[in-house]
Short mmCIF file of C-alpha atoms in Angstrom, two decimals:
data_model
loop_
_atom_site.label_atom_id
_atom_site.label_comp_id
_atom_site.label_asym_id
_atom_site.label_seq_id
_atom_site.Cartn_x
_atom_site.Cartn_y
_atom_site.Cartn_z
CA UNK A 1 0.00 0.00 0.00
CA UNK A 2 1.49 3.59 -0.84
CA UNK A 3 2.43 5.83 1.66
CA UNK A 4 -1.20 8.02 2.02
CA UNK A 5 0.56 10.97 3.74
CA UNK A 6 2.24 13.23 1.11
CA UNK A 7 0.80 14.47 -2.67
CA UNK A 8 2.98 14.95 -4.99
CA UNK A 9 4.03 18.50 -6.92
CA UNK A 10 3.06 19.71 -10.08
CA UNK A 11 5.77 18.70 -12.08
CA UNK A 12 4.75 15.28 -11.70
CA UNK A 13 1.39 15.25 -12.47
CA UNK A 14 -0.11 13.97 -15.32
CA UNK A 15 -2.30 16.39 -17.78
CA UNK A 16 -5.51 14.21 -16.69
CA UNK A 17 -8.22 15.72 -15.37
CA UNK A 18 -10.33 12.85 -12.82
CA UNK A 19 -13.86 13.08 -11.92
CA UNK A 20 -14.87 10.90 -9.14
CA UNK A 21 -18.00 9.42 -10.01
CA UNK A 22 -20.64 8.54 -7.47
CA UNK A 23 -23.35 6.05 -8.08
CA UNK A 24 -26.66 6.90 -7.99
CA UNK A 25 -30.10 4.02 -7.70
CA UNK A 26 -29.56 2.83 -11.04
CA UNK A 27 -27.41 5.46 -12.74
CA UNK A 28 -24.82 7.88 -12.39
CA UNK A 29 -25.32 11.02 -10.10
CA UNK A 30 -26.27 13.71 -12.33
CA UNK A 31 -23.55 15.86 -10.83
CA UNK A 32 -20.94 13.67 -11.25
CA UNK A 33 -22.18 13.63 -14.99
CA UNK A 34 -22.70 17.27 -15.17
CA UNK A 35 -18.35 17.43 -13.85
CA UNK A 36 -17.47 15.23 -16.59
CA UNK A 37 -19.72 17.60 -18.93
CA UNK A 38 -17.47 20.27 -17.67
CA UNK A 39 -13.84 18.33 -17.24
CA UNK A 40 -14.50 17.60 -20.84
CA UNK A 41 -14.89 21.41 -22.01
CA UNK A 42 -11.80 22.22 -19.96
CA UNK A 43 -9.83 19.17 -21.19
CA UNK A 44 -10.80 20.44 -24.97
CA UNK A 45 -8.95 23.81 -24.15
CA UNK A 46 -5.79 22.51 -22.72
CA UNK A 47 -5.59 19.02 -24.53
CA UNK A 48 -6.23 16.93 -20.86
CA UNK A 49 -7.67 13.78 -20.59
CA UNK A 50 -10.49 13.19 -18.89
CA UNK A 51 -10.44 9.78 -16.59
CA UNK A 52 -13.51 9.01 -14.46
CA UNK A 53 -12.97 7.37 -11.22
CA UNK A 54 -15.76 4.89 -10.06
CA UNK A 55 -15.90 2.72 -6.85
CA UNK A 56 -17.97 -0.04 -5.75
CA UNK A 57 -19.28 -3.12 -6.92
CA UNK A 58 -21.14 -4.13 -9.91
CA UNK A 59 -20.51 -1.05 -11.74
CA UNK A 60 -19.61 -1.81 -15.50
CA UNK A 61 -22.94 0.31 -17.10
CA UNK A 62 -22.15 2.73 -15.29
CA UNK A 63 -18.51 3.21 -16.62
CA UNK A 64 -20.01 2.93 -20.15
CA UNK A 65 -22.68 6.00 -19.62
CA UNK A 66 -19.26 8.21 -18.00
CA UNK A 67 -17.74 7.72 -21.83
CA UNK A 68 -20.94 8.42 -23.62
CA UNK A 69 -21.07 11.71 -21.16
CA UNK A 70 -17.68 12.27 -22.20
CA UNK A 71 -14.40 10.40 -20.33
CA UNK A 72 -11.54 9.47 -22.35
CA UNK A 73 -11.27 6.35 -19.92
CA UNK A 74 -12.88 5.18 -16.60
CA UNK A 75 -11.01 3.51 -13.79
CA UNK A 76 -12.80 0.95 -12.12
CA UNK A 77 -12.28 -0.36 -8.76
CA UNK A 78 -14.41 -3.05 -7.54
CA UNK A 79 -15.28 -5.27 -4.26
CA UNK A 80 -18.10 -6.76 -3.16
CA UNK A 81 -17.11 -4.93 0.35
CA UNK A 82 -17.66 -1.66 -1.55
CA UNK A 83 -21.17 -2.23 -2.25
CA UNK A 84 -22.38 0.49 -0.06
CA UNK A 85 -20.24 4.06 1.01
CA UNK A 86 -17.38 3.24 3.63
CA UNK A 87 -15.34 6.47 3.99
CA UNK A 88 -12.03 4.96 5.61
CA UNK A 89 -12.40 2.22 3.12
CA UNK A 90 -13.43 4.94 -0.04
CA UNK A 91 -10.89 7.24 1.19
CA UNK A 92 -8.22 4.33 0.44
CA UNK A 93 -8.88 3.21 -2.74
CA UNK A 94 -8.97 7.08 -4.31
CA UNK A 95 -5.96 8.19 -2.04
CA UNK A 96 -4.07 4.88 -3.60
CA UNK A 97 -5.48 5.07 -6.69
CA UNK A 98 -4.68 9.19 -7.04
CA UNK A 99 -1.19 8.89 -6.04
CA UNK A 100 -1.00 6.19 -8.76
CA UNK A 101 -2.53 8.03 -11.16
CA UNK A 102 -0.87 11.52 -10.45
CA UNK A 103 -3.52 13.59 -12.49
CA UNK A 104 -3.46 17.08 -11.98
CA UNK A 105 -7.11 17.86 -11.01
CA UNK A 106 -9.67 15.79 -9.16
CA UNK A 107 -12.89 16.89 -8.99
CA UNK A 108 -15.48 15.84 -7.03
CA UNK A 109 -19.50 16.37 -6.39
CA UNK A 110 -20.38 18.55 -3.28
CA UNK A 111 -23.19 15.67 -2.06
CA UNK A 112 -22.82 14.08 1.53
CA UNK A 113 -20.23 12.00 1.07
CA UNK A 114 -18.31 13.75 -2.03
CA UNK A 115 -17.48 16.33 0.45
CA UNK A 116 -16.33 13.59 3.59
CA UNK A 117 -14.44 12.21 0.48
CA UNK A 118 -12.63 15.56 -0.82
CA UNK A 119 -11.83 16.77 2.80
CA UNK A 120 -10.05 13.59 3.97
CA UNK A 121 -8.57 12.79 0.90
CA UNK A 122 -7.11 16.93 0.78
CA UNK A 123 -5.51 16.29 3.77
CA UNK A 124 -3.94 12.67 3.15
CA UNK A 125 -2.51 14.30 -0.35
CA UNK A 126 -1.17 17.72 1.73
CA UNK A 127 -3.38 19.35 -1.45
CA UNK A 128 -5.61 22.07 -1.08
CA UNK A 129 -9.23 21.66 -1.61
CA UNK A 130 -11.90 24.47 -2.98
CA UNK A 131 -15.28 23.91 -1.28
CA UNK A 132 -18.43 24.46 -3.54
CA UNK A 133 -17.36 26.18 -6.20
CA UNK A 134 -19.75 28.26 -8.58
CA UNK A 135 -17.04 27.58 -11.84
CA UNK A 136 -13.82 26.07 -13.02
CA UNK A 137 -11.45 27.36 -15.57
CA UNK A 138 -8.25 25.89 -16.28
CA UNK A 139 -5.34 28.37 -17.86
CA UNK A 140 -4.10 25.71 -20.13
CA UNK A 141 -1.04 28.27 -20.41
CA UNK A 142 -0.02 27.61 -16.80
CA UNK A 143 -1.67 24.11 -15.89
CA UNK A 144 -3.76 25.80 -12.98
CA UNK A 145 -7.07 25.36 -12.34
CA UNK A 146 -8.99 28.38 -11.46
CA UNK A 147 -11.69 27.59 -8.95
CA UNK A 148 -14.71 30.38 -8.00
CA UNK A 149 -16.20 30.53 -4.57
CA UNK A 150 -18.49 33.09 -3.76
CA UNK A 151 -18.51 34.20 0.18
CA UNK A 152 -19.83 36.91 2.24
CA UNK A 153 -23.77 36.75 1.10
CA UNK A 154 -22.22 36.91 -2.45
CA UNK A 155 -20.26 40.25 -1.56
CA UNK A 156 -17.42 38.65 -2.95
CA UNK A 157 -15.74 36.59 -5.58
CA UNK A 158 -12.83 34.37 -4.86
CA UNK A 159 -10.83 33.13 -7.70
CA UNK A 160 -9.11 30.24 -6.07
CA UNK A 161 -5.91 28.50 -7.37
CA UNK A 162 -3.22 25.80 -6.45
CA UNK A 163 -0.30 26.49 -8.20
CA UNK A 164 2.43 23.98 -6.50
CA UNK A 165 0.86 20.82 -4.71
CA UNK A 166 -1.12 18.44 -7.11
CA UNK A 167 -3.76 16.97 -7.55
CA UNK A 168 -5.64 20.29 -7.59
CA UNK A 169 -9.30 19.39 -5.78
CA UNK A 170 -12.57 21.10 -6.62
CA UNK A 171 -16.27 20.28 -5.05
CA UNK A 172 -19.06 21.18 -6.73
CA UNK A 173 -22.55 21.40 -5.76
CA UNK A 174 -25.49 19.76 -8.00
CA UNK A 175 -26.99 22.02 -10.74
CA UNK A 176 -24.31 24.21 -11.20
CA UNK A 177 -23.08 22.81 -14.54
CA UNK A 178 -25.25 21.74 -17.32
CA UNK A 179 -25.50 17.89 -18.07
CA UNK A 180 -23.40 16.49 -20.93
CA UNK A 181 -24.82 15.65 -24.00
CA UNK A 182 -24.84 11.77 -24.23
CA UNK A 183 -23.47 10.16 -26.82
CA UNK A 184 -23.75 6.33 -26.66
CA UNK A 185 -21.32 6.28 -29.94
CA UNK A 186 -18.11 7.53 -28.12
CA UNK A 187 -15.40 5.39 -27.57
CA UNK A 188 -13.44 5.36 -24.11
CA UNK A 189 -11.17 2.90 -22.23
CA UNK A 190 -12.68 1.08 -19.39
CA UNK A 191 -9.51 -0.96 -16.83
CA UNK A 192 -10.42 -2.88 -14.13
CA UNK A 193 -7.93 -0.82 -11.23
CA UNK A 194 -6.34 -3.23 -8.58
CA UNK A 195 -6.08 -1.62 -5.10
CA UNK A 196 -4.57 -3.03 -1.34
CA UNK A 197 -7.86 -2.92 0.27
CA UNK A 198 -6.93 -4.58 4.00
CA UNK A 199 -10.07 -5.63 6.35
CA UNK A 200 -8.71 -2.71 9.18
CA UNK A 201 -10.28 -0.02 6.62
CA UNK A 202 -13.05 -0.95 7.22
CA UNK A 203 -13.83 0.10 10.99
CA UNK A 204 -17.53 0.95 10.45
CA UNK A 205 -20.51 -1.17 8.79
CA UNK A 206 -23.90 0.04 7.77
CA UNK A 207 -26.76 -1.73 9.43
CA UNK A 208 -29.97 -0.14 8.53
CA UNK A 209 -30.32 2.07 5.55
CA UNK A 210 -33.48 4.11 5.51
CA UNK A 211 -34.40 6.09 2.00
CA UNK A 212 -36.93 9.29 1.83
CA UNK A 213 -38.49 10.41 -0.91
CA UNK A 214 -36.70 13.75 -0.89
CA UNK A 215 -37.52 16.53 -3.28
CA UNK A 216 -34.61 17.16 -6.24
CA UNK A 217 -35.18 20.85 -6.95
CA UNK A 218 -32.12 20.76 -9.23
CA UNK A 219 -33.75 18.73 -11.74
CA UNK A 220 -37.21 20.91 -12.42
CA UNK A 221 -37.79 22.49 -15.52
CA UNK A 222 -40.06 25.07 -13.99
CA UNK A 223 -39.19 26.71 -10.12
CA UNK A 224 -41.43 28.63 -8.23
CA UNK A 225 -39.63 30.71 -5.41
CA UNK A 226 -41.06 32.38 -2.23
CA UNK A 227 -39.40 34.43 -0.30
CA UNK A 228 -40.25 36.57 2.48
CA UNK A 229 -42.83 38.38 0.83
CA UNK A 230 -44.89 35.32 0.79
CA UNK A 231 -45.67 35.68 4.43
CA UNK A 232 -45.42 32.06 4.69
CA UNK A 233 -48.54 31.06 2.80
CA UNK A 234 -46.80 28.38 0.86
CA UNK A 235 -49.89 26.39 -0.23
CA UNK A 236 -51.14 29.07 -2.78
CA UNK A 237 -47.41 28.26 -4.55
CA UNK A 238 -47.53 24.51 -4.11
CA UNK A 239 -51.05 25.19 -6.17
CA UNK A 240 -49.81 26.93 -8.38
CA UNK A 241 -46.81 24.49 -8.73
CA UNK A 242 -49.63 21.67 -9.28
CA UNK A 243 -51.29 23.22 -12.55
CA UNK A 244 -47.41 24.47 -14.01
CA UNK A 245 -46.00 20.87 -13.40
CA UNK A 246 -43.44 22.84 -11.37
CA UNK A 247 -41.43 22.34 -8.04
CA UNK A 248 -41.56 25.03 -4.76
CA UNK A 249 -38.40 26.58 -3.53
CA UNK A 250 -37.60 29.08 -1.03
CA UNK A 251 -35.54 31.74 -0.12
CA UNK A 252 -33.75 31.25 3.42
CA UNK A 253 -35.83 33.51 6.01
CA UNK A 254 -38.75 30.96 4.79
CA UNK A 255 -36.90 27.89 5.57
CA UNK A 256 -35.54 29.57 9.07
CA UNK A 257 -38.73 30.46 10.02
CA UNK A 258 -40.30 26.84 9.16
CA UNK A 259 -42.46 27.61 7.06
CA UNK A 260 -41.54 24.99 4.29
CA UNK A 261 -38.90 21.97 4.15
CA UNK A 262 -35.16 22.87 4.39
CA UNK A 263 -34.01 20.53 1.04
CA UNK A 264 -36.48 23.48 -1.10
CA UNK A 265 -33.56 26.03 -0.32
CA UNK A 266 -32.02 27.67 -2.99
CA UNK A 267 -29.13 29.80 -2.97
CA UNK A 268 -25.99 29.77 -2.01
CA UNK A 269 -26.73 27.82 1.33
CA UNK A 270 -28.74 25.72 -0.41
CA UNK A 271 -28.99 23.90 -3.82
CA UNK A 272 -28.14 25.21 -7.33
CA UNK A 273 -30.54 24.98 -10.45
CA UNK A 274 -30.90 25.50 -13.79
CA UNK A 275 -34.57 25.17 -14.74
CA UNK A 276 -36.02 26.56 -17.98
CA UNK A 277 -37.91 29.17 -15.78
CA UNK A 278 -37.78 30.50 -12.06
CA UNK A 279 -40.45 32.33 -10.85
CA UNK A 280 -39.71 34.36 -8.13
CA UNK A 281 -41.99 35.39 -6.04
CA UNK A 282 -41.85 37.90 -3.09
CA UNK A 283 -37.94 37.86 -3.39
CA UNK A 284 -35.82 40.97 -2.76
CA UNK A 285 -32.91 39.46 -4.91
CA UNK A 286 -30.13 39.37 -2.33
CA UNK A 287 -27.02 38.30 -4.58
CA UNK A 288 -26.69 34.70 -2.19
CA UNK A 289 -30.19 33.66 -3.51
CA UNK A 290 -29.78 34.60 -7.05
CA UNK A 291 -26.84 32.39 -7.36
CA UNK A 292 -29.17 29.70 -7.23
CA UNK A 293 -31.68 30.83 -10.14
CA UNK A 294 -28.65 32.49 -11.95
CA UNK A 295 -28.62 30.26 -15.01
CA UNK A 296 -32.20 29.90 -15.79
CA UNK A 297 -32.65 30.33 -19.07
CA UNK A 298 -36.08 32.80 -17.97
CA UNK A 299 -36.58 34.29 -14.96
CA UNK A 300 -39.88 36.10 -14.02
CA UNK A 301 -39.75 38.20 -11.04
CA UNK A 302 -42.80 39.66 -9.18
CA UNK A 303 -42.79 41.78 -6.64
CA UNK A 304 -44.50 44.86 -4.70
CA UNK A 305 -41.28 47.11 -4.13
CA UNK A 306 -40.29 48.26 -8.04
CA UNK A 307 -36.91 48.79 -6.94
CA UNK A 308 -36.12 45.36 -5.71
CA UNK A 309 -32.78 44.21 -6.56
CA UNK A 310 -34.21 41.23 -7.91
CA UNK A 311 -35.45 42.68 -11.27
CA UNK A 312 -31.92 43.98 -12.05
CA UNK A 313 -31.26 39.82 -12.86
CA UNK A 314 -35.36 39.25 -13.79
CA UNK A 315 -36.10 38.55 -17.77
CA UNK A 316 -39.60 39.55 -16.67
CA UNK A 317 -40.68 41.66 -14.22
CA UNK A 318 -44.17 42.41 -12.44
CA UNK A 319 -44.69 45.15 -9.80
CA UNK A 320 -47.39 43.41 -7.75
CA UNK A 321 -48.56 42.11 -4.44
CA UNK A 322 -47.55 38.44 -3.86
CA UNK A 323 -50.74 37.71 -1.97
CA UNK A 324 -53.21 39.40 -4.74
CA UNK A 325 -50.94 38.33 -7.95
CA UNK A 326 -50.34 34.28 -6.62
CA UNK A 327 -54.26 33.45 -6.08
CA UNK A 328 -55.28 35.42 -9.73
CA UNK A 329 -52.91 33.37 -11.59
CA UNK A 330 -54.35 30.16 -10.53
CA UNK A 331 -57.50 31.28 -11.32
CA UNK A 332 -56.40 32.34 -14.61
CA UNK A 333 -54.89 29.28 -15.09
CA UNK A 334 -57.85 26.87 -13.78
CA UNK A 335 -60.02 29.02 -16.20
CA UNK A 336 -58.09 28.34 -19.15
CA UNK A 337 -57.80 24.42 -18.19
CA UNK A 338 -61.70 24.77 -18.03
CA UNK A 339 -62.24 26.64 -20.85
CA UNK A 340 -60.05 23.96 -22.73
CA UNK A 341 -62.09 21.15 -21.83
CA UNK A 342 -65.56 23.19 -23.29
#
């Protein structure tokens, strides 16, 4: 087993860029697809490889649908013990398998256990490691990946880099990059990777696994967002949500004040998305909640102060009352559905 206590410097990396690649029910995790969407696009610009890193058991498909999303090659590791998440025994393999590998960035999702990964695997390599980044560029001129963190309520804009110790480590939240296009026609390289896995890393065992239908608000099409103007009344938008086929989120006051479910956050301390339209509803537009509706491709703001920040970043804007505007719109809308049926 390699020595898991020191990295290794940049020049002896390799111009790879990995994405670790984390298993979803019965697919990939869309953001470990929507990393290799974006490792490819930087790759292109700097002539990298892209390698996707995938652990567990069982897992061939999978490594096929990360080269039709757009890896160069997939390294797979498998055991029957690694059927399930095991951080001491996870963080082994990709520590083992990294310092084998020596590419120069590693990227990895921001979910529950991408981020136990990243940290512990940071510190093993002596690397730094940039915590939910909003984008990734890589300056193909210097080899450095350029990582952007927002902090302060969005007051500021880090541009984060690693010039010396490799591999350079990214985390990502879901929604923030686009999925890949898939092509089931592109060719990749899939090796079977063989890694010292001894019984002591595994010190912990799962014995019950309990699964919740949680919400996913970074895969709607259509978002509805209240905010404190909504004065809580959160039905009247899960109505409304019912006849547009759409999904509720909130702003954060909402979500302190308990008003609706913490996973329908969105912003900055809460998820990223990319729906086709956000409607935002009773939002001032503080800058850490708009870099969760950012790259909608429409956003409709409405809202009874006209100089709200949030129609600075709104396609559409209405100057309105939440509580009059919200309950005339579903009647509009169950009118129409009537009307339809006549």
């Amino acid at each position: 087993m390699l020595n898991p206590t020191a990295g290794y410097s940049a020049s002896e990396e390799k111009q790879e860029i990995w994405v670790y690649l984390e298993p979803g029910e019965d697919a990939l995790s869309s953001v470990s697809l929507e990393l290799l969407g974006k490792a490819r696009l930087l790759a292109d610009t700097a002539g990298y490889e892209v390698k996707g890193l995938l652990v567990g058991y069982g897992l061939l498909e999978l490594a096929e649908d990360a080269i039709s999303c757009g890896a160069d090659a997939v390294l797979l590791v498998e055991d029957q013990r690694l059927t399930q998440f095991n951080v001491e025994a996870f963080t082994a393999v990709v520590t083992q398998a990294v310092l084998e590998g020596r590419p120069s960035i590693f990227l990895v999702g921001a979910t529950h256990d991408g981020r136990d990964l990243a940290g512990r695997l940071a510190v093993r390599m002596q690397t730094g490691l940039n915590a939910d980044c909003t984008d990734l560029a890589l300056d193909p001129d210097r080899g450095i990946l350029v990582s952007e963190v927002t902090g302060f309520g969005g007051g500021i804009i880090a541009l984060l880099e690693c010039p010396k110790q490799r591999p350079q480590m990214s985390t990502v939240r879901p929604g923030v990059f686009p999925l890949p296009i898939h092509d089931p026609k592109r060719k990749g390289e899939i090796s079977q990777l063989k890694i010292d896995l001894p019984d002591t890393c595994f010190q912990t065992s799962v014995l019950k696994k309990e699964e919740y239908d949680l919400v996913d608000l970074t895969q709607a099409d259509v978002l509805i967002c209240g905010g404190r103007g909504v004065e809580g009344n959160f039905d009247s938008l899960f109505a409304l949500a019912q006849d547009l086929s759409a999904e509720v989120g909130a702003t954060r006051p909402p979500v302190d004040d308990g008003f609706i479910a913490r996973e329908r956050q969105v912003g900055q301390t809460g998820v990223v998305c990319r729906p086709k339209i956000a409607i935002c509803l009773g939002i001032s537009g503080a800058f850490h909640f708009i870099v969760g509706i950012e790259k909608a491709d429409i956003v409709i703001a409405v809202n009874s102060d006209r100089e709200a920040p949030i129609f600075d970043y709104a396609d559409y804007g209405i100057v309105a009352d939440v509580a009059e505007f919200v309950p005339a719109l579903n009647r509009a809308l169950l009118e129409r559905k009537e009307h339809s049926r006549v």
